C-alpha cells in the first residue's frame, strides 16, 4: 500500500464511526468488494481498546480478535450507544460554536465529544487545569451546554449492593463522637 497524501488529524469516535458506516454502505451499494484491509479494520480491535469496556484475561489470547469495531463504538457506556443518537454534524457544529468562548483546545473538545461528561467532575477529567482556567459558574455552564446540545446521557441505575454499603459504611464525624 502506498501513501499518496499524508495528513494528520484528530478524529472523534463519532467521526470514525461515521466514516466506517459510510465506507461499508458505499461498497455495499456498488456491490463491489472494498479494500482487502477494510473488513479487518472494522472487525478487529486490539486488546488495549477493549480494556476500556471489558475486563480482559490476558492469558486468553483468543478473546482479542473478532470484536466488531462498530459494535464497540456503539457499546455502553459510550455516548454513541444512546438510541436515537444525538450526534449529528449539526449538533457537533452547534456544540463547537457554543463552547468557543471557553477557548478549549482541539484535544479537549474531541475528548468532550468522545466522553460526553455529564458533571463537573467528569468535565474535570477532560479539561486540563480546569479549576485554574474557569470559575465554578463557567464549569457548570459548560456541562449545561453539553447536556443541552448532545442531550442527557442516561447512566446505569445504582445497584442495590452499593446502596446497602453506603448505609452501613462510614459514619459522619458527629455520629462517631456520640
Coordinates of C-alpha atoms in Angstrom, one line a residue:
X1 CA 0.0 0.0 0.0
X2 CA 1.3 3.4 -0.9
X3 CA 0.6 6.6 1.0
X4 CA -0.4 9.2 -1.6
X5 CA -1.1 12.2 0.6
X6 CA -0.2 12.1 4.3
X7 CA -2.3 14.0 6.7
X8 CA -2.5 14.2 10.5
X9 CA -5.9 14.9 12.1
X10 CA -7.5 14.1 15.4
X11 CA -10.9 12.4 14.9
X12 CA -13.7 11.9 17.4
X13 CA -15.2 8.4 17.9
X14 CA -18.3 9.7 16.1
X15 CA -16.2 10.7 13.0
X16 CA -14.5 7.3 12.9
X17 CA -17.9 5.6 13.3
X18 CA -19.5 7.6 10.5
X19 CA -16.6 7.0 8.2
X20 CA -16.7 3.2 8.7
X21 CA -20.5 3.2 8.2
X22 CA -20.2 5.3 5.1
X23 CA -17.4 3.1 3.7
X24 CA -19.4 -0.1 4.3
X25 CA -22.6 1.4 2.7
X26 CA -20.6 2.7 -0.3
X27 CA -19.1 -0.7 -1.1
X28 CA -22.4 -2.5 -0.5
X29 CA -24.4 -0.2 -2.8
X30 CA -21.9 -0.6 -5.6
X31 CA -21.8 -4.4 -5.0
X32 CA -18.1 -4.1 -5.0
X33 CA -15.6 -5.6 -2.7
X34 CA -13.8 -2.9 -0.7
X35 CA -10.1 -2.8 0.0
X36 CA -8.8 -6.0 1.5
X37 CA -8.0 -4.5 4.8
X38 CA -11.3 -2.7 5.3
X39 CA -13.1 -5.6 7.0
X40 CA -10.0 -6.2 9.1
X41 CA -10.1 -2.6 10.4
X42 CA -13.8 -2.8 11.0
X43 CA -13.7 -6.3 12.6
X44 CA -10.6 -6.4 14.8
X45 CA -10.0 -4.2 17.8
X46 CA -6.7 -4.6 19.7
X47 CA -6.8 -5.6 23.3
X48 CA -5.8 -2.2 24.6
X49 CA -9.0 -0.5 23.4
X50 CA -11.0 -3.4 24.9
X51 CA -9.7 -2.6 28.3
X52 CA -11.9 0.5 28.5
X53 CA -15.1 -1.6 28.3
X54 CA -14.3 -5.1 29.3
X55 CA -12.0 -6.8 31.8
X56 CA -9.7 -9.0 29.7
X57 CA -7.9 -12.1 30.8
X58 CA -4.5 -11.5 29.2
X59 CA -3.8 -15.3 29.1
X60 CA -6.8 -15.8 26.9
X61 CA -5.4 -14.6 23.5
X62 CA -8.4 -16.0 21.6
X63 CA -10.5 -13.2 23.1
X64 CA -8.8 -10.4 21.2
X65 CA -9.9 -10.9 17.5
X66 CA -13.3 -10.8 16.0
X67 CA -14.7 -8.0 18.1
X68 CA -16.7 -5.6 15.9
X69 CA -15.3 -2.1 15.9
X70 CA -18.7 -0.7 15.1
X71 CA -20.3 -2.6 17.9
X72 CA -17.5 -1.4 20.2
X73 CA -18.2 2.2 19.4
X74 CA -21.9 1.6 20.0
X75 CA -21.5 -0.3 23.2
X76 CA -22.5 1.1 26.6
X77 CA -21.2 3.2 28.4
X78 CA -20.1 5.0 25.2
X79 CA -22.1 8.1 24.2
X80 CA -22.8 6.6 20.7
X81 CA -24.8 3.8 22.4
X82 CA -27.8 6.1 23.0
X83 CA -30.7 5.5 20.7
X84 CA -31.6 7.6 18.9
X85 CA -28.2 9.1 18.6
X86 CA -27.8 12.7 19.4
X87 CA -24.6 13.0 17.4
X88 CA -25.1 14.7 14.1
X89 CA -22.9 17.1 12.1
X90 CA -25.2 19.9 13.0
X91 CA -25.2 19.1 16.7
X92 CA -21.4 18.9 16.7
X93 CA -21.1 22.3 14.9
X94 CA -23.6 23.8 17.4
X95 CA -21.5 22.4 20.4
X96 CA -18.3 23.8 18.9
X97 CA -19.9 27.2 18.5
X98 CA -21.3 27.3 22.0
X99 CA -18.1 26.2 23.6
X100 CA -16.0 28.6 21.5
X101 CA -16.0 31.4 24.3
X102 CA -14.2 29.0 26.7
X103 CA -11.2 28.7 24.4
X104 CA -10.8 24.9 24.7
X105 CA -8.1 23.1 22.9
X106 CA -8.9 20.8 20.0
X107 CA -7.9 17.8 22.1
X108 CA -10.2 18.9 24.9
X109 CA -13.2 19.3 22.5
X110 CA -12.6 15.9 21.0
X111 CA -12.5 14.3 24.4
X112 CA -15.7 16.1 25.3
X113 CA -17.3 14.6 22.2
X114 CA -15.9 11.1 23.0
X115 CA -16.8 11.1 26.7
X116 CA -19.7 13.5 26.9
X117 CA -19.2 14.4 30.5
X118 CA -22.5 14.9 32.5
X119 CA -21.0 16.5 35.5
X120 CA -18.3 19.0 36.5
X121 CA -16.3 16.0 37.9
X122 CA -16.4 14.3 34.5
X123 CA -15.5 17.5 32.7
X124 CA -12.5 17.9 35.0
X125 CA -11.1 14.7 33.7
X126 CA -11.2 16.1 30.2
X127 CA -10.2 19.7 30.5
X128 CA -6.7 20.5 31.7
X129 CA -6.3 22.7 34.7
X130 CA -10.0 23.4 34.7
X131 CA -10.2 24.9 38.2
X132 CA -7.5 27.4 37.4
X133 CA -8.9 28.3 34.0
X134 CA -12.6 28.5 34.7
X135 CA -14.8 29.7 37.5
X136 CA -17.4 27.3 39.1
X137 CA -20.1 29.1 37.1
X138 CA -18.2 28.6 33.8
X139 CA -17.7 24.9 34.6
X140 CA -21.4 24.4 35.2
X141 CA -22.2 26.4 32.1
X142 CA -20.1 24.0 30.0
X143 CA -21.8 21.0 31.5
X144 CA -25.2 22.5 30.8
X145 CA -24.2 23.3 27.2
X146 CA -23.0 19.7 26.6
X147 CA -26.3 18.4 28.0
X148 CA -28.4 20.9 26.1
X149 CA -26.7 20.1 22.7
X150 CA -26.0 16.4 23.0
X151 CA -28.8 15.5 25.4
X152 CA -28.6 14.0 28.8
X153 CA -26.9 10.6 28.7
X154 CA -28.8 8.0 30.9
X155 CA -26.5 6.3 33.3
X156 CA -27.0 2.9 34.8
X157 CA -29.1 2.6 37.9
X158 CA -27.1 2.1 41.1
X159 CA -27.2 -1.5 42.2
X160 CA -28.7 -2.4 45.5
X161 CA -25.5 -3.7 46.9
X162 CA -23.9 -0.3 46.6
X163 CA -26.8 1.4 48.5
X164 CA -26.5 -1.1 51.4
X165 CA -22.8 -0.5 51.6
X166 CA -23.3 3.2 51.7
X167 CA -25.9 2.9 54.5
X168 CA -23.9 0.6 56.7
X169 CA -20.5 2.0 55.8
X170 CA -18.9 5.2 57.1
X171 CA -20.4 7.4 59.7
X172 CA -20.1 11.1 59.8
X173 CA -18.0 12.8 62.4
X174 CA -20.9 13.9 64.6
X175 CA -22.3 10.4 64.8
X176 CA -18.9 9.0 65.6
X177 CA -18.4 11.4 68.5
X178 CA -21.7 10.4 70.2

